Coordinates of C-alpha atoms in Angstrom, one line a residue:
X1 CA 0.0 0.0 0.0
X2 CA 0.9 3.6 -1.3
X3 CA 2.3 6.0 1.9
X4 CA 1.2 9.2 2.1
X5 CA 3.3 12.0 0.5
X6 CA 5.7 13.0 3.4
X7 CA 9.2 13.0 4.9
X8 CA 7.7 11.4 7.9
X9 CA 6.4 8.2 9.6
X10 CA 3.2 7.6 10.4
X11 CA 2.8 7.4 14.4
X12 CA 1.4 4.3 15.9
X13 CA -2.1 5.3 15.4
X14 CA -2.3 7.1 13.1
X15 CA -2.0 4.1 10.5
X16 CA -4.5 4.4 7.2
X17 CA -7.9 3.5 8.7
X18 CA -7.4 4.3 12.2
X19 CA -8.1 7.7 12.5
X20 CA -12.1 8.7 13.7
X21 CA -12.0 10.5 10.3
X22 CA -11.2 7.6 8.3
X23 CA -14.0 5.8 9.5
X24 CA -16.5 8.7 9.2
X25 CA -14.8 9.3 4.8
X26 CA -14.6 6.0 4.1
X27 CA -18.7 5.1 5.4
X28 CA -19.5 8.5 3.4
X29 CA -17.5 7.7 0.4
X30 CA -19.2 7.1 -3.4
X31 CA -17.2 5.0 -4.8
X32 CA -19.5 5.4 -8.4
X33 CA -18.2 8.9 -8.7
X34 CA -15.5 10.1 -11.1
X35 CA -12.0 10.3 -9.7
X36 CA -12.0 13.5 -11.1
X37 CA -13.9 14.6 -8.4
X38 CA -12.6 13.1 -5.7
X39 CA -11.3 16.1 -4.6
X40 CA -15.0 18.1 -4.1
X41 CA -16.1 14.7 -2.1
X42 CA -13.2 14.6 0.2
X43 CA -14.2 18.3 0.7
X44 CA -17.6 17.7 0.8
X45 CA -17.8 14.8 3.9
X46 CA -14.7 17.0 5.7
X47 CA -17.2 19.7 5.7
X48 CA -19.9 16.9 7.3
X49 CA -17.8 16.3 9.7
X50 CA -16.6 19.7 11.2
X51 CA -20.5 20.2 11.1
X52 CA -20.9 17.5 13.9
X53 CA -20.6 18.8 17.5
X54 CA -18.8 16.4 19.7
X55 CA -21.9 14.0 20.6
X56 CA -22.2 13.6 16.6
X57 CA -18.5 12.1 16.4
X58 CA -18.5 10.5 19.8
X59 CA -19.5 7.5 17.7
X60 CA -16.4 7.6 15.5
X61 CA -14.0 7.5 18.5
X62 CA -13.3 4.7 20.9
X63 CA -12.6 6.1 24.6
X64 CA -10.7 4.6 27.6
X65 CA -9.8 1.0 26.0
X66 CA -13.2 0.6 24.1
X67 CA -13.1 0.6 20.6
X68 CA -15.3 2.7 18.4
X69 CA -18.9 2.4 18.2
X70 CA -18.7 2.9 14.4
X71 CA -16.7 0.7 12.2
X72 CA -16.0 0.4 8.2
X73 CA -13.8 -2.2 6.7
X74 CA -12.2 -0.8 3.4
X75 CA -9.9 -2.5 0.9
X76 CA -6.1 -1.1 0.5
X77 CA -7.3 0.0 -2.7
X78 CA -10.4 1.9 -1.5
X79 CA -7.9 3.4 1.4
X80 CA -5.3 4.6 -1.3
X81 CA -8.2 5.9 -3.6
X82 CA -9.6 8.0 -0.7
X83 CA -7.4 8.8 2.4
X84 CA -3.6 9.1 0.4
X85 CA -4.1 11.9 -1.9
X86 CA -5.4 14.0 0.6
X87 CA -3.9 13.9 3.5
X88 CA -0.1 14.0 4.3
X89 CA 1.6 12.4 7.2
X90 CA 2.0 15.4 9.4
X91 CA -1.9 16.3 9.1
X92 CA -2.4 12.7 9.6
X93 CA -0.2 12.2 12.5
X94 CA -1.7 15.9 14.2
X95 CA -4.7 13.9 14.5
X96 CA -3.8 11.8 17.3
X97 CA -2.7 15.5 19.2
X98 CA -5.8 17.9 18.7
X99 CA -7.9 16.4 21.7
X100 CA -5.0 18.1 23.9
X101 CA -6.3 21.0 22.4
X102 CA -4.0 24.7 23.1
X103 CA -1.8 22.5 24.8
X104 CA -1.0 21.2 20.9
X105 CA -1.4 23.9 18.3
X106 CA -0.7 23.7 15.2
X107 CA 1.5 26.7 13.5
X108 CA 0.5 27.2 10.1
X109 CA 2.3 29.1 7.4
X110 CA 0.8 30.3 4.4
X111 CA 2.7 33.3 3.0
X112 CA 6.1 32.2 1.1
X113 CA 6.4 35.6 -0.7
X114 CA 10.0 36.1 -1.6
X115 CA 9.7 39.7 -0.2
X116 CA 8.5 38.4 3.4
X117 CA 10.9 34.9 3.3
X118 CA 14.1 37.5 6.0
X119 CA 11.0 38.4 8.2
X120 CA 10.0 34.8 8.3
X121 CA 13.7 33.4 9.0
X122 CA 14.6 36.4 11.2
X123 CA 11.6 35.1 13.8
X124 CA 12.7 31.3 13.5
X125 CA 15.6 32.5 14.6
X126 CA 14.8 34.2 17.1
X127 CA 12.4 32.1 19.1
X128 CA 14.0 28.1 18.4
X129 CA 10.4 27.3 17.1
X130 CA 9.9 23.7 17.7
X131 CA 11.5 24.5 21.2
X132 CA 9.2 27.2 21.9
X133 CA 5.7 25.4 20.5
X134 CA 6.8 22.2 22.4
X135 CA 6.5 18.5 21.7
X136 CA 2.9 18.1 21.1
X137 CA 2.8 20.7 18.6
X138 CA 2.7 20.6 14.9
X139 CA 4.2 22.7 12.3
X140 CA 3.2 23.0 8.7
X141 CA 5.3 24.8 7.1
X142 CA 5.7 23.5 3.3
X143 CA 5.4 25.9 0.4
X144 CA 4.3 23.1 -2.1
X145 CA 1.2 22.0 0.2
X146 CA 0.2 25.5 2.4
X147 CA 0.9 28.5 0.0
X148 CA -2.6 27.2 -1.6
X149 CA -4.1 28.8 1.6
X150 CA -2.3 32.2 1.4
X151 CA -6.1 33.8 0.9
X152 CA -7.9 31.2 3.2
X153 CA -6.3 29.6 6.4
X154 CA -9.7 27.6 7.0
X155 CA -9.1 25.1 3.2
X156 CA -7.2 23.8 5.7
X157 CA -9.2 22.1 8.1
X158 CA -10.7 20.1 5.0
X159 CA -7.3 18.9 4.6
X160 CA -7.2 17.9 8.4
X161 CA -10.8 18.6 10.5
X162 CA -9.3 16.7 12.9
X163 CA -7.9 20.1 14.2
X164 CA -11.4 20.9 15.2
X165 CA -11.9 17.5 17.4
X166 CA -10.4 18.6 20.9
X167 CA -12.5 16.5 23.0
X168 CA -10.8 13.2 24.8
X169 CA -13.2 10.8 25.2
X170 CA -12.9 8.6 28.3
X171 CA -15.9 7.7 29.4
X172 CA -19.2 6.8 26.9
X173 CA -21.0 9.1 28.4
X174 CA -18.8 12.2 29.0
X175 CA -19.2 16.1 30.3
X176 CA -17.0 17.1 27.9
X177 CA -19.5 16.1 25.0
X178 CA -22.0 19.7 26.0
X179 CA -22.2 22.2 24.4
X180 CA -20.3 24.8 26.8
X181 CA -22.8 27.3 25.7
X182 CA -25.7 25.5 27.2
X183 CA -24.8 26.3 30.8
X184 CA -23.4 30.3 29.7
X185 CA -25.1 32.9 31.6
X186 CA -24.3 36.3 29.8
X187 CA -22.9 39.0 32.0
X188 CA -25.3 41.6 32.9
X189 CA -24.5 45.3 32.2
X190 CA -21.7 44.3 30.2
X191 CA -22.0 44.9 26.2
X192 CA -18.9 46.3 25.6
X193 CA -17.3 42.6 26.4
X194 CA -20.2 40.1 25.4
X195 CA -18.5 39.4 22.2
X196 CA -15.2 38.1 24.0
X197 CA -17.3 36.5 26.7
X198 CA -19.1 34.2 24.2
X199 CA -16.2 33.5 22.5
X200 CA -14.3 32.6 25.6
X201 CA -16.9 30.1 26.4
X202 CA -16.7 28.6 22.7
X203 CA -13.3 28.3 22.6
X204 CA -11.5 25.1 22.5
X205 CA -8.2 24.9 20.7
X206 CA -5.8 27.6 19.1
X207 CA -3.8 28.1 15.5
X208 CA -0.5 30.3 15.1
X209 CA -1.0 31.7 11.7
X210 CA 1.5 33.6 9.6
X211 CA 0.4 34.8 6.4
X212 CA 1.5 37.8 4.0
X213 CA -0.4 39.9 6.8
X214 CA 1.5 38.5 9.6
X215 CA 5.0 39.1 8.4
X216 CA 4.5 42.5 6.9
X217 CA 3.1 43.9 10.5
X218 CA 5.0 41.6 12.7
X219 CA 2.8 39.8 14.7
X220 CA 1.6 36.0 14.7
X221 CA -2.0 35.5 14.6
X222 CA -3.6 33.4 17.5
X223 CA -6.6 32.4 16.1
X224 CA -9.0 30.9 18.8
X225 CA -11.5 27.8 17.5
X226 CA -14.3 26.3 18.4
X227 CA -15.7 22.8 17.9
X228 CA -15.8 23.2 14.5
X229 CA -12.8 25.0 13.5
X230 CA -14.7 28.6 13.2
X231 CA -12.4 31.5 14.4
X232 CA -14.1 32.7 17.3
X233 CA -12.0 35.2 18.9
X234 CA -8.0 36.2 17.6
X235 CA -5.4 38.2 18.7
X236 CA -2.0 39.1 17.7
X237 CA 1.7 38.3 19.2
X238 CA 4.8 39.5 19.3
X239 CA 7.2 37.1 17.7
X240 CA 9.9 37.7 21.0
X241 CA 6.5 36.6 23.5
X242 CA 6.4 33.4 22.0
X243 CA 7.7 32.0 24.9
X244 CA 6.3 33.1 27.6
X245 CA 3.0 33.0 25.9
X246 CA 3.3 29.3 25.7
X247 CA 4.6 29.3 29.0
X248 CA 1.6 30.9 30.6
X249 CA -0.5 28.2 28.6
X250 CA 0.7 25.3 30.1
X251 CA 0.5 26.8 33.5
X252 CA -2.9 26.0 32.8
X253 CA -3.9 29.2 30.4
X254 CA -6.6 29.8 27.8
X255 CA -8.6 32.9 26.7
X256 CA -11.1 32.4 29.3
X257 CA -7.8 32.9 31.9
X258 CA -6.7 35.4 29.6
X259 CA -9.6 37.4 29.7
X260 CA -9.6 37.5 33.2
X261 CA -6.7 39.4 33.0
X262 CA -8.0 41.8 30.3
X263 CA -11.1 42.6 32.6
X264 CA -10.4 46.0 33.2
X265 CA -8.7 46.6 29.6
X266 CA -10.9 47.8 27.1
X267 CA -8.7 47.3 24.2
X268 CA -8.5 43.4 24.7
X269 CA -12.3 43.5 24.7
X270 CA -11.7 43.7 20.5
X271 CA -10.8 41.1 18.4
X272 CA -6.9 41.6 17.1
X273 CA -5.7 43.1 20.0
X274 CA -2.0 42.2 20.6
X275 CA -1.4 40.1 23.9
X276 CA 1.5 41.3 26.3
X277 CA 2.6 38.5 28.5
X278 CA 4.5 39.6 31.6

């Protein structure tokens, strides 16, 4: 059987047919269409499935030593025909790391204008990137795969929606499947920071993004995502806070910590506003 295109081995895993989203594709998948248009499928059923909510892909996902509810046997051709053109073995193997959610972000880059490539290497070397994002994390950084997104960051979650599946099943019937909006009380009085008090309670992972917008103003985008991948809230970074950003994260941070400290800082209360980690 083919390997997907990468420099990289698959982590035990993440093997073709393992992941939830193989599963979900391959039960979806027409095999009577063209090949031709393979691509809009794939695109298509990835779309399906960052539609779901957690309870909708609960079934897809095995938890504690139990395997999946849902199952599909597929032939290795069927697998090559619909999992190995579209997925390399990075995106494949970040699918075993989203349910850790900001404690595993992925850093995406989508600009490779010659202009912008100094700006780009001047940060690298000044923050020791796969130092500063940590183990968990994942970095896509290939011109010949990500430069297609320069205009749209989100084409890539149909390349990996797994990036929108933060919950960690453990139990068949879990908290962690709700809807965090169902038991959100919005403040009273307070209109001026509704927006990034919703947000706060829809937010469940995070994406570093540099694009062409990124490098000419010199700030990484933190995008904050919900269930399904949708940008609810961003903010901007200094490249040199990199570290300490990530520090204050795994001292248990996210944007509803964060937003603590912004509570009497009206220009946090906006979306872009750059983040200053003491």
């Amino acid at each position: 059987m083919a390997a997907p295109p990468s420099d990289e081995q698959l982590l035990e895993g993440a093997e073709l047919g393992k992941l939830p989203f193989d599963t979900f594709v391959l039960s979806k998948w027409d095999y009577t269409r063209p090949v031709e248009r393979d691509q809009e499928q794939w695109d298509g059923i990835a779309r399906e499935w960052l539609n779901l909510d957690p309870r909708g892909r609960h079934p897809y996902h095995g938890y504690d030593d139990e395997p999946a509810n849902a199952e599909v046997d597929a032939t290795a051709d069927q697998m090559n025909r619909v999992l190995v053109p579209h997925q390399t073995t990075r995106e494949r193997n970040l699918s075993l790391r989203t349910e850790m959610g900001r404690y595993a972000p992925v850093w995406l880059r989508s600009c490779y204008d010659q202009e912008l490539s100094s700006a780009y290497v001047e940060w690298l070397g000044g923050m020791e990137l796969e130092h500063v994002l940590g183990h968990w994390s994942q970095i896509l950084d290939d011109e010949s795969r990500y430069a297609r997104f320069a205009d749209d960051w989100t084409r890539l979650l149909l390349s990996a929606p797994a990036i929108a599946d933060t919950v960690r099943y453990v139990y068949e019937t879990d908290a962690s499947l709700q809807d965090p909006a169902e038991d959100y009380e919005p403040p009273e009085d307070d209109e001026r920071r509704l927006p990034l008090y919703e947000a706060m309670v829809r937010e469940r992972t995070m994406l570093f993004l540099v694009d062409e917008d990124a490098l000419r103003t010199g700030f990484i985008k933190v995008l904050w995502l919900n269930d399904h991948g949708a940008c609810v809230w961003d903010n901007r970074l200094r490249p040199d806070q990199m570290l300490a950003f990530k520090g204050h994260l795994f001292d248990g941070g996210s944007l509803a910590t964060l937003s603590e400290e912004w509570e009497d800082d009206e220009t946090m209360w906006k979306r872009g506003a750059v983040i200053e980690v003491d």
